[in-house]
Short mmCIF file of C-alpha atoms in Angstrom, two decimals:
data_model
loop_
_atom_site.label_atom_id
_atom_site.label_comp_id
_atom_site.label_asym_id
_atom_site.label_seq_id
_atom_site.Cartn_x
_atom_site.Cartn_y
_atom_site.Cartn_z
CA ASP C 1 92.84 101.56 96.40
CA ALA C 2 94.49 104.97 96.66
CA GLY C 3 91.27 106.91 96.26
CA VAL C 4 90.79 109.97 93.97
CA ILE C 5 94.17 111.63 93.46
CA GLN C 6 94.42 115.25 92.68
CA SER C 7 97.40 117.37 91.92
CA PRO C 8 98.78 119.79 92.78
CA ARG C 9 97.57 120.17 96.37
CA HIS C 10 98.34 123.84 96.34
CA GLU C 11 98.78 126.30 93.54
CA VAL C 12 99.66 130.00 93.64
CA THR C 13 99.71 131.79 90.34
CA GLU C 14 99.60 135.28 89.03
CA MET C 15 96.53 136.75 87.38
CA GLY C 16 96.53 135.92 83.68
CA GLN C 17 98.40 132.69 83.87
CA GLU C 18 97.18 129.30 82.75
CA VAL C 19 96.33 126.80 85.47
CA THR C 20 95.81 123.05 85.00
CA LEU C 21 94.42 120.90 87.70
CA ARG C 22 94.61 117.14 87.46
CA CYS C 23 92.58 114.22 88.80
CA LYS C 24 92.88 110.42 88.66
CA LEU C 25 89.70 108.50 89.35
CA ILE C 26 89.33 105.49 91.45
CA SER C 27 89.67 102.29 89.28
CA GLY C 28 86.23 101.10 88.22
CA HIS C 29 84.56 104.46 88.72
CA ASN C 30 82.94 105.88 85.46
CA SER C 31 81.43 109.12 86.78
CA LEU C 32 83.74 112.12 87.32
CA PHE C 33 82.78 115.44 88.93
CA TRP C 34 84.65 118.73 89.33
CA TYR C 35 83.50 120.98 92.20
CA ARG C 36 84.62 124.34 93.48
CA GLN C 37 84.29 125.37 97.07
CA THR C 38 84.49 128.89 98.56
CA MET C 39 83.15 130.35 101.74
CA MET C 40 80.68 132.57 99.95
CA ARG C 41 79.29 130.06 97.55
CA GLY C 42 79.81 126.70 99.18
CA LEU C 43 80.34 123.58 96.96
CA GLU C 44 79.47 124.29 93.39
CA LEU C 45 79.30 121.62 90.70
CA LEU C 46 81.33 122.84 87.65
CA ILE C 47 80.94 119.85 85.32
CA TYR C 48 80.51 116.06 85.36
CA PHE C 49 81.39 113.18 83.01
CA ASN C 50 79.92 109.71 82.54
CA ASN C 51 82.13 107.27 80.68
CA ASN C 52 84.50 110.14 79.57
CA VAL C 53 81.54 112.11 78.06
CA PRO C 54 80.69 115.52 79.50
CA ILE C 55 76.99 115.38 80.66
CA ASP C 56 76.59 118.77 82.23
CA ASP C 57 78.91 121.67 82.02
CA SER C 58 76.31 124.44 82.95
CA GLY C 59 78.20 125.12 86.10
CA MET C 60 81.40 126.13 84.30
CA PRO C 61 81.59 129.81 85.05
CA GLU C 62 83.01 131.17 81.85
CA ASP C 63 84.83 130.16 78.75
CA ARG C 64 87.98 130.63 80.61
CA PHE C 65 87.29 127.17 82.15
CA SER C 66 87.52 123.92 80.29
CA ALA C 67 87.60 120.29 81.34
CA LYS C 68 88.72 117.23 79.53
CA MET C 69 88.73 113.53 80.16
CA PRO C 70 91.18 112.00 77.70
CA ASN C 71 90.73 108.48 79.05
CA ALA C 72 88.70 106.55 81.58
CA SER C 73 90.91 107.32 84.56
CA PHE C 74 92.15 110.89 84.11
CA SER C 75 90.77 114.33 83.90
CA THR C 76 92.05 117.88 83.72
CA LEU C 77 90.46 121.23 84.65
CA LYS C 78 92.00 124.26 82.96
CA ILE C 79 91.67 127.95 83.59
CA GLN C 80 93.03 130.32 81.14
CA PRO C 81 93.57 133.09 81.82
CA SER C 82 93.21 132.91 85.61
CA GLU C 83 91.71 135.73 87.81
CA PRO C 84 91.78 136.37 91.44
CA ARG C 85 88.04 135.49 91.77
CA ASP C 86 88.95 131.88 90.76
CA SER C 87 90.71 131.48 94.02
CA ALA C 88 89.04 128.51 95.68
CA VAL C 89 89.46 124.87 96.59
CA TYR C 90 88.79 122.65 93.57
CA PHE C 91 87.65 119.03 94.29
CA CYS C 92 87.51 116.21 91.89
CA ALA C 93 85.19 113.29 92.82
CA SER C 94 84.13 110.02 91.35
CA SER C 95 81.56 107.35 91.52
CA PRO C 96 80.57 104.16 89.87
CA LEU C 97 78.15 104.91 87.06
CA GLY C 98 74.43 105.03 87.87
CA GLN C 99 74.94 105.33 91.60
CA GLY C 100 73.28 108.80 91.67
CA LYS C 101 75.77 110.02 94.31
CA VAL C 102 79.29 111.30 94.72
CA GLU C 103 81.11 108.46 96.41
CA ALA C 104 84.57 109.69 96.85
CA PHE C 105 86.34 113.10 96.78
CA GLY C 106 89.92 113.85 96.13
CA SER C 107 91.94 115.90 98.66
CA GLY C 108 91.38 119.00 96.59
CA THR C 109 93.60 121.69 95.02
CA ARG C 110 93.78 125.02 96.83
CA LEU C 111 94.19 127.64 94.13
CA THR C 112 95.29 131.15 94.89
CA VAL C 113 95.39 133.74 92.06
CA VAL C 114 97.24 136.91 93.04
CA GLN O 1 65.00 129.82 96.22
CA LYS O 2 68.16 127.82 96.56
CA GLU O 3 67.86 124.13 95.60
CA VAL O 4 69.29 122.78 98.78
CA GLU O 5 69.02 124.87 101.94
CA GLN O 6 70.71 124.29 105.35
CA ASN O 7 71.02 126.50 108.45
CA SER O 8 74.66 127.48 108.41
CA GLY O 9 75.01 127.43 112.13
CA PRO O 10 77.15 127.31 113.99
CA LEU O 11 75.46 124.54 116.06
CA SER O 12 76.95 123.86 119.36
CA VAL O 13 76.06 120.91 121.57
CA PRO O 14 77.64 119.37 124.68
CA GLU O 15 79.27 115.98 124.55
CA GLY O 16 76.79 113.12 124.84
CA ALA O 17 73.85 115.17 123.57
CA ILE O 18 71.94 114.76 120.35
CA ALA O 19 72.76 117.03 117.49
CA SER O 20 70.06 117.70 114.93
CA LEU O 21 71.00 118.99 111.54
CA ASN O 22 68.26 119.90 109.00
CA CYS O 23 67.91 120.47 105.29
CA THR O 24 65.17 121.37 102.79
CA TYR O 25 65.11 120.99 99.11
CA SER O 26 63.15 122.57 96.28
CA ASP O 27 62.60 119.81 93.73
CA ARG O 28 59.75 117.51 94.68
CA GLY O 29 60.99 114.93 92.15
CA SER O 30 64.20 114.28 94.06
CA GLN O 31 64.80 110.70 94.99
CA SER O 32 68.16 110.45 96.55
CA PHE O 33 69.51 112.27 99.52
CA PHE O 34 72.97 112.22 101.19
CA TRP O 35 74.81 113.63 104.15
CA TYR O 36 78.55 114.36 104.02
CA ARG O 37 80.94 115.26 106.78
CA GLN O 38 83.72 117.74 106.05
CA TYR O 39 86.47 118.28 108.63
CA SER O 40 88.26 121.68 108.46
CA GLY O 41 90.78 121.67 105.56
CA LYS O 42 89.68 118.23 104.34
CA SER O 43 87.43 116.98 101.63
CA PRO O 44 83.80 115.91 102.14
CA GLU O 45 83.15 112.29 103.14
CA LEU O 46 79.93 110.54 102.39
CA ILE O 47 78.37 109.27 105.73
CA MET O 48 74.72 108.50 104.98
CA SER O 49 72.42 107.93 102.13
CA ILE O 50 68.60 107.80 102.25
CA TYR O 51 66.16 107.10 99.45
CA SER O 52 62.75 106.31 101.18
CA ASN O 53 60.58 108.17 103.63
CA GLY O 54 61.25 107.44 107.26
CA ASP O 55 64.38 106.83 109.27
CA LYS O 56 67.65 105.05 108.35
CA GLU O 57 70.03 104.34 111.27
CA ASP O 58 73.72 103.62 111.08
CA GLY O 59 75.51 103.44 114.40
CA ARG O 60 75.06 106.80 116.19
CA PHE O 61 73.73 108.48 113.01
CA THR O 62 70.11 108.56 111.95
CA ALA O 63 68.96 110.03 108.67
CA GLN O 64 65.25 111.14 108.40
CA LEU O 65 63.47 111.84 105.18
CA ASN O 66 60.02 113.37 104.61
CA LYS O 67 59.43 113.79 100.88
CA ALA O 68 55.99 115.47 101.40
CA SER O 69 57.55 118.29 103.42
CA GLN O 70 60.77 118.23 101.23
CA TYR O 71 62.85 117.81 104.43
CA VAL O 72 65.79 115.63 105.32
CA SER O 73 67.62 115.59 108.64
CA LEU O 74 70.56 114.07 110.41
CA LEU O 75 70.60 113.12 114.06
CA ILE O 76 73.83 112.34 115.82
CA ARG O 77 73.38 110.55 119.11
CA ASP O 78 75.90 110.58 121.93
CA SER O 79 77.79 113.43 120.17
CA GLN O 80 81.54 113.34 120.52
CA PRO O 81 84.12 116.08 120.10
CA SER O 82 85.32 114.14 117.04
CA ASP O 83 81.90 114.83 115.41
CA SER O 84 82.89 118.56 115.16
CA ALA O 85 82.79 119.22 111.49
CA THR O 86 80.64 120.81 108.75
CA TYR O 87 77.80 118.63 107.69
CA LEU O 88 76.70 119.04 104.00
CA CYS O 89 73.32 117.93 102.78
CA ALA O 90 73.17 116.80 99.17
CA VAL O 91 70.33 115.97 96.84
CA ASN O 92 70.40 114.33 93.42
CA LEU O 93 68.56 116.68 91.21
CA GLY O 94 69.83 115.01 88.03
CA ASP O 95 73.23 115.90 89.33
CA MET O 96 74.42 116.25 92.83
CA ARG O 97 73.69 119.64 94.46
CA PHE O 98 75.05 120.51 97.94
CA GLY O 99 73.67 122.77 100.64
CA ALA O 100 76.00 125.37 102.19
CA GLY O 101 76.59 123.12 105.18
CA THR O 102 76.07 123.37 108.88
CA ARG O 103 79.11 123.73 111.20
CA LEU O 104 78.72 121.56 114.27
CA THR O 105 80.80 121.93 117.37
CA VAL O 106 80.63 119.30 120.14
CA LYS O 107 82.04 120.74 123.40
CA PRO O 108 83.68 118.39 125.92
#
């Protein structure tokens, strides 16, 4: 299995631009998590899905952030418009449903907004 | 109070020593506890899960849980330079919440 696959690995964009981060889950996993990691705030849960349904999006910082899961294996996290304070590493992670844990993380997308 | 708290370190131990990493959590109802290892520039990797009070051993790693004290720890025996990483404590509070991590350096 290739694991959780994220793209792009690095993204540099100008303030105000739209950014889309992509994630492919491990086959058979039904829970999908988006995390953001910064030095100041550590690893923060943004949103998670079970069986394509968003369960908790209370960690999404603002309306500028949105996440979708159009099918069982794929998710996107969109930031529009982006701001310099959004600069962070964004991780996607997945687990089998009901495991109560995050089993596998993707390699992350390092986002820099200038 | 933060939901999951860890001493950010850095913690430095000599090769071959025991490294002890500690974590406290705020929700008494928590049932599931995890340790992740994160090498610099890499993603977190699940290394230990513990659900019951007491010790759980896996090779050189031992996780210890005390629900009454809301305390979970990770012991690394015979520490190796390859163990140098940031160790993240995580607690299932309905969803997974992570501590800030403790940076461990094992010196040869």
